Structure formats: structure tokens, C-alpha cells
XYZ file of N, CA and C in Angstrom:
462
model
N 27.759 -25.982 5.469
C 26.612 -26.002 5.995
C 25.560 -24.997 5.382
N 24.321 -24.639 6.024
C 23.548 -23.633 5.411
C 23.967 -22.328 5.417
N 23.319 -21.320 4.778
C 23.641 -20.126 4.850
C 23.575 -19.555 6.227
N 24.261 -18.356 6.499
C 24.171 -17.605 7.717
C 22.894 -16.948 7.685
N 22.034 -16.687 8.815
C 21.054 -15.943 8.931
C 21.350 -14.497 8.793
N 20.637 -13.665 8.046
C 20.812 -12.326 7.812
C 19.494 -11.714 8.106
N 19.398 -10.777 9.098
C 18.017 -10.185 9.222
C 17.595 -9.382 8.116
N 16.303 -9.290 7.898
C 15.702 -8.650 6.731
C 16.022 -7.202 6.672
N 16.091 -6.634 7.773
C 16.405 -4.955 7.732
C 17.640 -4.781 7.297
N 18.659 -5.758 7.459
C 19.979 -5.645 6.773
C 20.133 -5.604 5.306
N 19.248 -6.426 4.776
C 19.252 -6.432 3.271
C 18.213 -5.762 2.437
N 17.187 -5.185 3.413
C 16.080 -4.376 2.698
C 15.910 -2.918 3.301
N 15.643 -1.916 2.766
C 15.140 -0.688 3.279
C 13.773 -0.827 3.806
N 13.674 -0.805 5.294
C 12.445 -0.664 5.811
C 11.748 0.745 5.795
N 10.367 0.613 5.578
C 9.600 1.835 5.390
C 8.740 1.847 6.601
N 8.475 2.987 7.246
C 7.588 3.157 8.187
C 6.128 3.057 7.586
N 5.329 2.370 8.420
C 3.791 2.130 8.037
C 2.948 3.104 8.670
N 1.773 3.442 8.184
C 0.796 4.126 8.887
C -0.632 3.516 8.711
N -1.094 3.513 9.658
C -2.649 2.906 9.691
C -3.539 4.020 9.442
N -4.294 3.789 8.193
C -5.223 5.040 7.720
C -6.654 4.659 8.117
N -7.374 5.687 8.567
C -8.851 5.608 8.727
C -9.388 6.666 8.010
N -10.471 6.304 7.262
C -11.124 7.341 6.323
C -12.558 7.241 6.819
N -13.359 8.367 6.932
C -14.773 8.290 7.339
C -15.414 9.311 6.190
N -16.345 8.577 5.567
C -17.060 9.491 4.565
C -18.486 9.039 4.621
N -19.350 9.878 3.738
C -20.731 9.590 3.672
C -20.987 8.182 2.998
N -22.202 7.569 3.397
C -22.369 6.099 2.817
C -22.392 6.269 1.272
N -21.729 5.311 0.615
C -21.731 5.335 -0.759
C -20.508 5.802 -1.421
N -19.583 6.355 -0.545
C -18.415 6.962 -1.134
C -17.185 5.897 -1.056
N -17.550 4.721 -0.583
C -16.354 3.673 -0.176
C -15.610 3.392 -1.534
N -16.201 3.060 -2.539
C -15.599 2.646 -3.762
C -14.589 3.787 -4.258
N -14.848 5.001 -4.265
C -13.980 6.236 -4.466
C -12.767 6.139 -3.793
N -12.991 5.943 -2.415
C -12.010 6.102 -1.229
C -10.906 4.957 -1.546
N -11.620 3.666 -1.800
C -10.763 2.438 -1.988
C -9.937 2.595 -3.140
N -10.460 3.120 -4.125
C -9.637 3.559 -5.368
C -8.352 4.346 -5.131
N -8.621 5.418 -4.428
C -7.546 6.380 -4.044
C -6.485 5.673 -3.092
N -6.931 4.761 -2.335
C -5.839 4.091 -1.257
C -5.176 3.048 -2.326
N -5.779 2.357 -3.121
C -5.124 1.453 -3.848
C -4.117 2.254 -4.809
N -4.436 3.388 -5.298
C -3.584 4.200 -6.140
C -2.361 4.498 -5.494
N -2.482 4.686 -4.108
C -1.393 5.072 -3.334
C -0.648 3.797 -2.540
N -0.725 2.633 -3.254
C 0.014 1.500 -2.872
C -0.458 0.774 -1.771
N -1.655 0.954 -1.210
C -2.266 0.085 -0.299
C -2.602 -1.444 -0.686
N -2.274 -2.158 0.281
C -2.455 -3.589 -0.182
C -3.849 -4.168 0.191
N -4.650 -3.395 1.002
C -5.893 -3.893 1.364
C -6.715 -2.645 1.906
N -8.051 -2.784 1.694
C -9.056 -1.830 2.310
C -10.009 -2.604 3.172
N -10.139 -2.321 4.261
C -11.215 -2.974 5.072
C -12.494 -1.932 5.176
N -13.677 -2.220 4.770
C -14.754 -1.170 4.807
C -15.883 -1.687 5.763
N -16.264 -0.688 6.563
C -17.388 -0.990 7.554
C -18.514 0.034 7.407
N -19.758 -0.436 7.591
C -20.724 0.652 7.629
C -20.887 1.261 8.994
N -21.033 2.469 9.011
C -21.057 3.176 10.412
C -22.295 3.827 10.494
N -22.832 4.298 11.746
C -23.890 5.090 11.879
C -23.582 6.070 13.173
N -23.648 7.123 12.718
C -23.363 8.422 13.663
C -24.359 8.438 14.960
N -23.864 8.788 16.018
C -24.786 8.895 17.283
C -24.547 10.191 18.018
N -23.875 11.135 17.157
C -23.635 12.391 17.788
C -24.997 13.206 17.986
N -25.272 14.023 18.891
C -26.421 14.853 19.128
C -26.453 15.797 18.065
N -27.770 16.073 17.721
C -28.010 17.020 16.582
C -27.138 18.388 16.421
N -26.972 18.955 17.700
C -26.215 20.254 17.811
C -25.083 20.036 17.421
N -24.302 18.968 17.720
C -22.838 18.841 17.129
C -22.926 18.510 15.654
N -23.854 17.743 15.316
C -24.000 17.373 13.784
C -24.049 18.741 13.008
N -24.865 19.627 13.516
C -25.158 21.061 12.716
C -23.659 21.730 12.806
N -23.000 21.943 13.986
C -21.872 22.492 14.083
C -20.586 21.967 13.114
N -20.630 20.785 13.071
C -19.623 20.009 12.180
C -19.980 19.880 10.727
N -21.222 20.083 10.531
C -21.580 20.127 9.078
C -21.526 18.720 8.566
N -21.847 17.759 9.431
C -21.803 16.347 9.069
C -22.934 15.747 8.150
N -23.976 16.171 8.482
C -25.355 16.128 7.666
C -25.755 14.588 7.986
N -25.586 13.707 6.849
C -25.897 12.367 6.947
C -25.295 11.391 7.960
N -26.186 10.595 8.814
C -25.729 9.749 9.919
C -24.964 8.641 9.282
N -25.437 8.131 8.082
C -25.055 6.847 7.607
C -23.601 7.084 7.129
N -22.567 6.241 7.485
C -21.194 6.462 7.101
C -20.622 5.147 6.668
N -19.489 5.317 5.802
C -18.551 4.404 5.468
C -17.298 4.549 6.244
N -16.750 3.532 6.894
C -15.550 3.738 7.519
C -14.429 2.738 6.984
N -13.419 3.234 6.283
C -12.546 2.511 5.384
C -11.192 2.531 6.186
N -10.453 1.423 6.461
C -9.199 1.266 7.102
C -8.180 0.481 6.259
N -7.047 1.034 6.353
C -5.993 0.672 5.331
C -4.570 0.794 6.037
N -3.498 0.248 5.434
C -2.105 0.511 5.775
C -1.367 0.976 4.704
N -0.691 2.279 4.759
C 0.326 2.782 3.657
C 1.651 3.045 4.161
N 2.547 3.031 3.203
C 3.897 3.617 3.645
C 3.816 4.984 3.995
N 4.727 5.431 4.983
C 4.600 6.868 5.355
C 5.031 7.773 4.379
N 5.842 7.275 3.358
C 6.269 8.247 2.235
C 5.225 8.448 1.279
N 4.033 7.656 1.357
C 2.814 7.941 0.439
C 1.903 8.813 1.212
N 1.968 8.995 2.390
C 0.920 9.948 3.149
C 0.674 11.199 2.532
N 1.674 12.039 2.162
C 1.311 13.283 1.599
C 0.659 13.313 0.067
N 1.086 12.155 -0.545
C 0.189 12.068 -1.850
C -1.178 11.694 -1.491
N -1.258 10.733 -0.716
C -2.659 10.279 -0.234
C -3.471 11.210 0.345
N -2.923 12.153 1.163
C -3.666 13.397 1.843
C -4.146 14.064 0.624
N -3.232 14.589 -0.256
C -3.565 15.508 -1.271
C -4.696 14.986 -2.154
N -4.749 13.672 -2.460
C -5.774 12.838 -3.152
C -7.023 13.057 -2.406
N -6.987 12.582 -1.165
C -8.096 12.546 -0.269
C -8.752 13.986 -0.160
N -7.819 15.116 0.100
C -8.387 16.514 -0.046
C -9.200 16.712 -1.217
N -8.695 16.475 -2.469
C -9.077 16.659 -3.625
C -10.602 16.193 -3.613
N -10.634 14.729 -3.299
C -11.938 13.986 -3.356
C -13.024 14.725 -2.591
N -12.481 15.021 -1.171
C -13.434 15.727 -0.190
C -14.021 17.024 -0.861
N -13.255 17.670 -1.641
C -13.762 19.028 -2.237
C -14.454 18.868 -3.353
N -14.768 17.626 -4.005
C -15.664 17.348 -5.125
C -16.950 18.002 -4.957
N -17.739 17.718 -3.892
C -19.094 18.436 -3.491
C -19.323 18.187 -1.990
N -20.327 18.728 -1.540
C -20.672 18.503 -0.159
C -20.880 17.083 0.209
N -21.505 16.382 -0.737
C -21.794 14.845 -0.513
C -20.446 14.187 -0.488
N -19.276 14.568 -0.834
C -18.081 13.665 -0.821
C -17.199 14.137 0.178
N -17.690 14.883 1.243
C -16.723 15.366 2.296
C -16.521 14.192 3.291
N -15.491 14.226 3.967
C -15.175 13.149 4.869
C -13.914 13.631 5.821
N -13.468 12.534 6.684
C -12.348 12.881 7.260
C -11.449 11.758 7.299
N -9.994 12.004 7.410
C -9.038 11.072 7.244
C -8.114 11.348 8.332
N -7.484 10.333 9.060
C -6.336 10.376 9.849
C -5.539 9.100 9.847
N -4.383 9.363 10.318
C -3.370 8.158 10.348
C -2.868 8.074 11.690
N -2.401 6.748 12.135
C -1.771 6.332 13.286
C -0.450 5.607 12.784
N 0.729 5.834 13.440
C 1.839 5.212 13.055
C 1.742 3.584 13.543
N 2.372 2.729 12.649
C 2.230 1.273 13.154
C 3.690 1.063 13.776
N 3.752 0.766 15.086
C 4.967 0.507 15.891
C 5.733 -0.591 15.448
N 5.065 -1.663 15.298
C 5.578 -3.051 15.024
C 4.606 -3.960 14.318
N 5.198 -4.828 13.733
C 4.366 -6.008 13.145
C 5.102 -7.351 13.429
N 4.319 -8.338 13.589
C 4.847 -9.813 13.971
C 5.230 -10.613 12.623
N 6.621 -10.394 12.362
C 7.070 -11.190 11.227
C 7.172 -10.549 9.903
N 8.159 -10.919 9.210
C 8.700 -10.207 8.017
C 7.541 -10.390 6.903
N 7.076 -11.591 6.788
C 5.873 -11.713 5.807
C 4.641 -10.818 6.080
N 4.332 -10.535 7.218
C 3.302 -9.476 7.501
C 3.657 -8.226 7.175
N 5.021 -7.874 7.468
C 5.406 -6.479 7.051
C 5.551 -6.437 5.484
N 6.074 -7.414 4.834
C 5.937 -7.433 3.328
C 4.520 -7.154 2.776
N 3.550 -7.839 3.428
C 2.117 -7.843 2.817
C 1.631 -6.345 3.147
N 1.892 -5.717 4.426
C 1.243 -4.551 4.754
C 2.113 -3.307 3.986
N 3.343 -3.634 3.692
C 4.087 -2.408 2.878
C 3.902 -2.660 1.476
N 3.133 -3.820 0.973
C 2.886 -4.048 -0.391
C 4.035 -4.278 -1.203
N 5.082 -5.021 -0.574
C 6.465 -5.296 -1.215
C 6.580 -6.745 -1.658
N 5.755 -7.543 -1.207
C 5.856 -8.928 -1.380
C 5.898 -9.437 -2.907
N 5.194 -8.605 -3.798
C 5.316 -8.981 -5.061
C 6.373 -8.544 -5.793
N 6.927 -7.314 -5.465
C 8.066 -6.769 -6.123
C 9.196 -7.650 -5.915
N 9.396 -8.151 -4.780
C 10.429 -9.024 -4.531
C 10.632 -10.373 -5.326
N 9.184 -10.857 -5.652
C 9.188 -11.934 -6.536
C 9.519 -11.644 -7.940
N 9.262 -10.414 -8.254
C 9.563 -9.936 -9.717
C 11.055 -9.819 -9.812
N 11.784 -9.056 -8.892
C 13.078 -9.117 -8.883
C 13.901 -10.405 -9.010
N 13.365 -11.376 -8.198
C 13.827 -12.682 -8.271
C 13.807 -13.297 -9.618
N 12.553 -13.200 -10.109
C 12.095 -13.586 -11.501
C 13.216 -12.915 -12.507
N 13.548 -11.651 -12.292
C 14.354 -10.965 -13.282
C 15.782 -11.459 -13.030
N 16.172 -11.724 -11.843
C 17.509 -12.265 -11.679
C 17.760 -13.689 -12.285
N 16.697 -14.551 -12.174
C 16.831 -15.778 -12.563
C 16.810 -15.654 -14.200
N 15.986 -14.847 -14.743
C 16.180 -14.668 -16.261
C 17.354 -14.116 -16.819
N 17.978 -13.187 -16.022
C 19.309 -12.595 -16.478
C 20.353 -13.616 -16.212
N 20.309 -14.586 -15.486
C 21.204 -15.680 -15.285
C 21.262 -16.636 -16.505
N 19.992 -16.778 -16.805
C 19.674 -17.879 -17.829
C 20.310 -17.097 -19.213
N 20.084 -15.867 -19.314
C 20.526 -15.023 -20.592
C 22.004 -15.129 -20.637
N 22.615 -14.814 -19.463
C 24.179 -14.999 -19.307
C 24.658 -16.380 -19.737
N 23.977 -17.305 -19.257
C 24.457 -18.674 -19.599
C 24.356 -18.937 -21.118
N 23.218 -18.393 -21.664
C 23.013 -18.602 -23.148
C 24.133 -18.010 -23.812
N 24.300 -16.824 -23.483
C 25.378 -15.878 -24.048
C 26.714 -16.572 -24.112
N 27.081 -17.157 -22.902
C 28.366 -17.864 -22.826
C 28.387 -19.022 -23.567
N 27.334 -19.909 -23.721
C 27.251 -21.005 -24.513
C 27.414 -20.518 -26.019
N 26.747 -19.386 -26.479
C 26.898 -19.003 -27.782
C 28.460 -18.659 -27.992
N 29.013 -17.876 -27.072
C 30.382 -17.434 -27.267
C 31.238 -18.648 -27.349
N 31.208 -19.683 -26.666
C 31.907 -20.925 -26.675
C 31.772 -21.621 -27.964
N 30.676 -21.531 -28.620
C 30.223 -22.448 -29.906
C 30.944 -21.560 -30.895
N 30.795 -20.193 -30.857
C 31.599 -19.357 -31.870
C 33.133 -19.594 -31.793
N 33.824 -19.660 -30.590
C 35.182 -20.025 -30.622
C 35.539 -21.353 -31.183
N 34.699 -22.355 -30.834
C 34.748 -23.798 -31.202
C 34.867 -23.708 -32.811
N 33.889 -22.970 -33.421
C 33.810 -23.007 -34.868
C 35.062 -22.165 -35.560
N 35.723 -21.216 -34.821
C 36.621 -20.591 -35.378
C 37.952 -21.445 -35.250
N 37.974 -22.339 -34.485
C 39.263 -23.384 -34.421
C 39.104 -24.314 -35.362
């Protein structure tokens, strides 16, 4: 009959996912998206935001401009320390590039394909499948050449 079902987690290393939210001054979205993509994020969802905090809170927090970009993404937990360092570096460039970032753990996702997309691993599996197929083809060609050489020697 068919192959026995083997759960995905038995054949692959699962990595915990984090939901990342970054809030920056309007116009900083592209720089933050680049940082997220450099840290293996599969997608970035960007929204325009407008602050409604009272002016006293704005002064205390040093927020300044009320127009904001809110960027949301999902990254692997192992990438968070590197992402955090990159964001801190970006926030320190100037007073115009300041922002806040925080993460929340993703407890579960519905389905293996969604997990693969969010963890940005769906394409690496396709590459490894392609590599396996190519190696089998090479192996067959080598075996064929060896057989031909043996036949010529006889």
C-alpha cells in the first residue's frame, strides 16, 4: 500500500516562532523591512499609524512625531538576538530613526504548510529535494559509465 504517515516534527527540527512588531517614525518602513528580511523573515506587513497619546506623555517618552509605521512579521526564535542587535543599531543612527520593537511567542499554527511559510523553510526543502534528485541522476550516470567500461574491458 502507501507509505505510513510520519508526523512532520519526527522528520524535521521544529523551531519556535516569534511574532515581531516594530513601531518607527513614518518613512522608516523600508529600512526596517530590509533588516527583517536579512534576518530570514518571510513577510513584513506594514501599516500607517497615528499616535493619540497626550502631549505630556509624548514629551516624557521623547516620541516626537505622531505619524508612525507599524511593521509586523514572524521570525525564528534563534534569529531574535541578531535581529534585536540590528534594530538597536538602526534605532541609534539618529533621533529620526528611533523606534520600539517587541516580540510575542507564536504558540501554534494550523498546518505544516503554514509553519513552513512562517519559518521560511519551504524553499530550502525544495532545494534539498532538487539536490537529492540530481545526486541520484549523477549516481545512475556513474553506474552506467562503470558498466560500459567493464563491458569494453571484456
